[in-house]
């Protein structure tokens, strides 16, 4: 139906529009970049494979209990504040009464990850980074290049109920997307919930929620990442000011 040509993607003429080229950086690489960066910070301790269990709030701080899933040992972590940045399935918002369980679901998409070298050779649309797939029912999926080479994601849209990944006919969906059979290596099928949710409160004493814990929307456009990063950057300097004595209490529930 249409093709949107973006001259800033990999072309030398991009400098006529902006000196900075856009880049797609999938979470599978972005998370590693962030982890490598914070590992160099003396104020940060990284603990992988740990599950949050519960917390208690004390007059001068918060004590959290986390469980090491590899060893089964529980650890006590004490801090001045607890900031939940752990996603929409976090237990912390539920413990403080800010969970999104009752928020309306916009849909139940399914992601199909697969590998195919030079996928563009199996269709006549040329090299593209994002394809919107439209059928008689409207938009039913999109095909996204993950690494620009052989890793791809097909997202099935329009599902009005949760679809167990085991019930997805992967071959039929991939063939429909391409309009033909083609060689590929399926990797993983993941179902998820698209929500429209903003918590009424983001602060509960010394416990604060941020990112998908506090607000969720469609991932189209990267709004979750942008609003989440903006939120924690804003929260970070305010907590630092509070700890350094430059910030004061605001609101009835401020400690």
Short mmCIF file of C-alpha atoms in Angstrom, two decimals:
data_model
loop_
_atom_site.label_atom_id
_atom_site.label_comp_id
_atom_site.label_asym_id
_atom_site.label_seq_id
_atom_site.Cartn_x
_atom_site.Cartn_y
_atom_site.Cartn_z
CA UNK A 1 0.00 0.00 0.00
CA UNK A 2 2.82 2.40 0.81
CA UNK A 3 6.53 2.62 1.52
CA UNK A 4 8.17 5.19 3.79
CA UNK A 5 11.73 5.80 2.71
CA UNK A 6 13.89 7.16 5.53
CA UNK A 7 17.04 8.79 4.13
CA UNK A 8 18.67 8.86 7.56
CA UNK A 9 18.97 5.08 7.69
CA UNK A 10 22.44 4.22 6.45
CA UNK A 11 22.76 6.85 3.71
CA UNK A 12 25.43 9.49 3.36
CA UNK A 13 22.79 12.13 2.63
CA UNK A 14 21.65 11.83 6.23
CA UNK A 15 23.88 14.74 7.23
CA UNK A 16 21.61 17.05 5.25
CA UNK A 17 18.85 16.22 7.74
CA UNK A 18 20.69 15.59 11.00
CA UNK A 19 24.32 15.00 12.05
CA UNK A 20 23.09 12.09 14.19
CA UNK A 21 21.84 8.91 12.56
CA UNK A 22 19.06 6.90 14.23
CA UNK A 23 19.94 3.41 15.37
CA UNK A 24 17.79 0.50 16.45
CA UNK A 25 19.28 -1.09 19.55
CA UNK A 26 17.28 -4.09 20.70
CA UNK A 27 16.96 -4.85 24.40
CA UNK A 28 19.11 -7.96 24.03
CA UNK A 29 22.07 -5.63 23.36
CA UNK A 30 20.92 -2.51 25.21
CA UNK A 31 20.63 -4.35 28.54
CA UNK A 32 24.20 -5.58 28.19
CA UNK A 33 25.45 -2.08 27.41
CA UNK A 34 23.72 -0.73 30.52
CA UNK A 35 25.05 -3.57 32.68
CA UNK A 36 28.62 -2.98 31.51
CA UNK A 37 28.28 0.74 32.24
CA UNK A 38 26.88 0.47 35.74
CA UNK A 39 29.34 -2.31 36.64
CA UNK A 40 32.05 0.37 36.52
CA UNK A 41 30.25 2.57 39.05
CA UNK A 42 31.55 2.15 42.62
CA UNK A 43 28.11 2.92 44.05
CA UNK A 44 26.36 0.06 42.20
CA UNK A 45 26.26 -3.63 43.04
CA UNK A 46 24.84 -5.96 40.39
CA UNK A 47 23.12 -9.18 41.44
CA UNK A 48 21.89 -11.46 38.68
CA UNK A 49 19.56 -14.42 39.14
CA UNK A 50 17.93 -12.94 42.24
CA UNK A 51 14.21 -12.69 42.94
CA UNK A 52 12.65 -9.98 45.12
CA UNK A 53 10.60 -11.50 47.94
CA UNK A 54 9.35 -8.75 50.24
CA UNK A 55 10.31 -5.56 52.06
CA UNK A 56 9.71 -3.75 55.32
CA UNK A 57 9.82 -0.02 55.83
CA UNK A 58 11.64 1.32 58.86
CA UNK A 59 11.84 4.89 60.23
CA UNK A 60 15.15 5.60 58.50
CA UNK A 61 15.03 3.31 55.46
CA UNK A 62 13.80 0.16 53.75
CA UNK A 63 14.93 -3.44 54.15
CA UNK A 64 14.33 -5.77 51.20
CA UNK A 65 14.74 -9.54 51.08
CA UNK A 66 15.98 -11.06 47.82
CA UNK A 67 16.47 -14.72 47.03
CA UNK A 68 19.42 -16.08 45.03
CA UNK A 69 17.75 -18.60 42.72
CA UNK A 70 21.01 -20.45 42.07
CA UNK A 71 21.84 -21.14 45.73
CA UNK A 72 18.44 -20.68 47.39
CA UNK A 73 19.98 -18.29 49.92
CA UNK A 74 18.09 -15.16 50.98
CA UNK A 75 19.87 -11.83 51.36
CA UNK A 76 18.95 -8.72 53.30
CA UNK A 77 19.42 -5.42 51.46
CA UNK A 78 19.11 -2.15 53.39
CA UNK A 79 18.72 1.27 51.73
CA UNK A 80 17.29 4.71 52.36
CA UNK A 81 14.71 4.25 49.59
CA UNK A 82 13.31 1.42 47.49
CA UNK A 83 12.68 2.32 43.84
CA UNK A 84 10.85 -0.32 41.81
CA UNK A 85 12.05 -0.22 38.18
CA UNK A 86 11.38 -3.89 37.59
CA UNK A 87 8.65 -3.92 34.96
CA UNK A 88 4.94 -4.46 34.66
CA UNK A 89 4.97 -7.85 36.41
CA UNK A 90 6.76 -6.53 39.50
CA UNK A 91 5.44 -7.63 42.88
CA UNK A 92 6.29 -4.29 44.51
CA UNK A 93 3.40 -2.22 43.04
CA UNK A 94 1.00 -4.95 44.13
CA UNK A 95 2.39 -4.89 47.67
CA UNK A 96 1.82 -1.13 47.95
CA UNK A 97 -1.54 -1.22 46.16
CA UNK A 98 -0.49 0.26 42.82
CA UNK A 99 -0.66 -2.86 40.61
CA UNK A 100 -1.92 -2.81 37.04
CA UNK A 101 -3.95 -6.03 37.25
CA UNK A 102 -7.23 -4.14 36.87
CA UNK A 103 -5.96 -1.92 34.03
CA UNK A 104 -7.64 -2.45 30.66
CA UNK A 105 -5.79 -4.66 28.19
CA UNK A 106 -5.40 -3.22 24.69
CA UNK A 107 -4.56 -6.62 23.25
CA UNK A 108 -2.48 -9.75 23.62
CA UNK A 109 0.23 -9.71 20.92
CA UNK A 110 2.53 -12.65 20.24
CA UNK A 111 6.19 -12.31 19.23
CA UNK A 112 7.77 -14.95 16.99
CA UNK A 113 11.57 -14.72 16.83
CA UNK A 114 13.35 -16.50 13.99
CA UNK A 115 16.52 -16.47 11.90
CA UNK A 116 16.71 -16.22 8.14
CA UNK A 117 19.83 -14.92 6.37
CA UNK A 118 19.00 -12.25 3.77
CA UNK A 119 15.24 -12.49 4.24
CA UNK A 120 14.76 -9.77 1.63
CA UNK A 121 15.70 -12.26 -1.08
CA UNK A 122 12.42 -14.10 -0.48
CA UNK A 123 10.10 -11.18 -1.25
CA UNK A 124 9.93 -8.26 -3.68
CA UNK A 125 9.82 -5.35 -1.18
CA UNK A 126 13.59 -4.87 -0.89
CA UNK A 127 15.50 -4.30 2.33
CA UNK A 128 13.30 -2.86 5.05
CA UNK A 129 13.59 -2.44 8.80
CA UNK A 130 9.85 -2.61 9.60
CA UNK A 131 6.96 -4.08 7.62
CA UNK A 132 3.31 -3.58 8.57
CA UNK A 133 1.19 -6.54 7.47
CA UNK A 134 -2.40 -5.78 6.48
CA UNK A 135 -5.13 -8.27 5.60
CA UNK A 136 -8.93 -8.25 5.27
CA UNK A 137 -9.16 -7.86 9.06
CA UNK A 138 -6.83 -4.84 9.05
CA UNK A 139 -3.37 -4.69 10.61
CA UNK A 140 -2.60 -8.23 11.74
CA UNK A 141 1.15 -8.12 12.28
CA UNK A 142 4.49 -6.48 11.74
CA UNK A 143 7.86 -7.86 10.71
CA UNK A 144 10.86 -6.21 12.34
CA UNK A 145 14.58 -6.52 11.66
CA UNK A 146 16.37 -7.06 14.98
CA UNK A 147 20.02 -7.02 13.95
CA UNK A 148 19.80 -6.04 10.27
CA UNK A 149 21.22 -9.37 9.17
CA UNK A 150 19.47 -12.62 10.05
CA UNK A 151 17.51 -12.11 13.29
CA UNK A 152 13.83 -11.12 12.87
CA UNK A 153 10.64 -10.73 14.89
CA UNK A 154 7.11 -11.28 13.64
CA UNK A 155 4.55 -9.69 15.99
CA UNK A 156 0.97 -10.92 15.70
CA UNK A 157 -1.49 -8.10 16.42
CA UNK A 158 -5.22 -7.93 17.01
CA UNK A 159 -5.49 -10.87 19.41
CA UNK A 160 -8.36 -10.04 21.80
CA UNK A 161 -7.57 -12.81 24.26
CA UNK A 162 -4.38 -14.30 25.63
CA UNK A 163 -3.00 -16.88 23.21
CA UNK A 164 -0.75 -19.56 24.65
CA UNK A 165 2.50 -19.55 22.63
CA UNK A 166 2.25 -23.34 22.35
CA UNK A 167 -1.00 -22.92 20.38
CA UNK A 168 0.52 -20.63 17.74
CA UNK A 169 0.97 -22.17 14.29
CA UNK A 170 4.40 -20.64 13.73
CA UNK A 171 4.89 -22.01 10.22
CA UNK A 172 1.47 -20.78 9.04
CA UNK A 173 2.05 -17.29 10.45
CA UNK A 174 5.54 -16.95 8.96
CA UNK A 175 4.34 -18.16 5.58
CA UNK A 176 1.43 -15.73 5.65
CA UNK A 177 3.77 -12.85 6.46
CA UNK A 178 6.01 -13.67 3.49
CA UNK A 179 3.33 -14.92 1.14
CA UNK A 180 5.29 -18.13 0.62
CA UNK A 181 7.27 -20.84 2.30
CA UNK A 182 10.92 -20.01 2.96
CA UNK A 183 13.86 -21.46 4.95
CA UNK A 184 14.06 -20.28 8.57
CA UNK A 185 15.03 -21.27 12.09
CA UNK A 186 12.30 -20.52 14.68
CA UNK A 187 13.84 -19.46 17.99
CA UNK A 188 11.14 -18.52 20.46
CA UNK A 189 7.45 -17.61 20.76
CA UNK A 190 6.45 -15.10 23.47
CA UNK A 191 3.00 -13.82 24.39
CA UNK A 192 2.50 -10.53 26.22
CA UNK A 193 -0.19 -8.03 27.24
CA UNK A 194 -0.48 -4.52 25.84
CA UNK A 195 -1.90 -2.24 28.54
CA UNK A 196 -3.05 1.33 29.07
CA UNK A 197 -2.21 2.13 32.68
CA UNK A 198 -0.96 4.97 34.89
CA UNK A 199 -0.78 4.47 38.67
CA UNK A 200 -2.56 7.13 40.68
CA UNK A 201 0.36 7.37 43.08
CA UNK A 202 4.02 6.79 42.44
CA UNK A 203 5.25 7.23 46.00
CA UNK A 204 4.39 5.24 49.09
CA UNK A 205 6.51 6.50 51.96
CA UNK A 206 10.06 5.42 51.20
CA UNK A 207 8.93 3.17 48.34
CA UNK A 208 8.71 4.66 44.85
CA UNK A 209 7.65 3.09 41.56
CA UNK A 210 8.99 4.01 38.11
CA UNK A 211 8.96 2.84 34.51
CA UNK A 212 6.47 0.09 33.67
CA UNK A 213 5.74 -0.29 37.38
CA UNK A 214 4.16 3.18 37.31
CA UNK A 215 2.88 3.55 33.75
CA UNK A 216 2.35 1.28 30.76
CA UNK A 217 1.40 2.01 27.17
CA UNK A 218 1.81 0.53 23.75
CA UNK A 219 5.50 -0.09 22.94
CA UNK A 220 5.02 1.39 19.47
CA UNK A 221 7.32 4.40 19.24
CA UNK A 222 9.47 3.40 22.20
CA UNK A 223 7.40 5.41 24.66
CA UNK A 224 7.97 2.94 27.49
CA UNK A 225 11.75 3.30 27.27
CA UNK A 226 11.67 7.08 26.80
CA UNK A 227 9.25 7.80 29.63
CA UNK A 228 10.94 5.25 31.88
CA UNK A 229 14.42 6.67 31.39
CA UNK A 230 13.12 10.21 31.80
CA UNK A 231 11.31 9.26 34.98
CA UNK A 232 14.25 7.64 36.73
CA UNK A 233 16.62 10.45 35.68
CA UNK A 234 14.20 12.94 37.21
CA UNK A 235 13.78 10.80 40.32
CA UNK A 236 17.53 10.22 40.70
CA UNK A 237 18.56 13.84 41.13
CA UNK A 238 15.64 14.49 43.48
CA UNK A 239 16.58 11.60 45.76
CA UNK A 240 20.22 12.73 45.65
CA UNK A 241 19.15 16.24 46.65
CA UNK A 242 17.09 14.79 49.47
CA UNK A 243 20.02 12.73 50.75
CA UNK A 244 22.39 15.70 50.51
CA UNK A 245 20.07 17.94 52.49
CA UNK A 246 19.16 20.15 49.52
CA UNK A 247 15.66 18.72 49.06
CA UNK A 248 12.68 19.07 51.34
CA UNK A 249 9.45 17.20 51.89
CA UNK A 250 6.55 17.85 49.51
CA UNK A 251 3.15 16.26 49.84
CA UNK A 252 1.32 14.59 52.72
CA UNK A 253 3.07 11.21 52.43
CA UNK A 254 6.68 12.44 52.24
CA UNK A 255 9.01 10.92 54.85
#
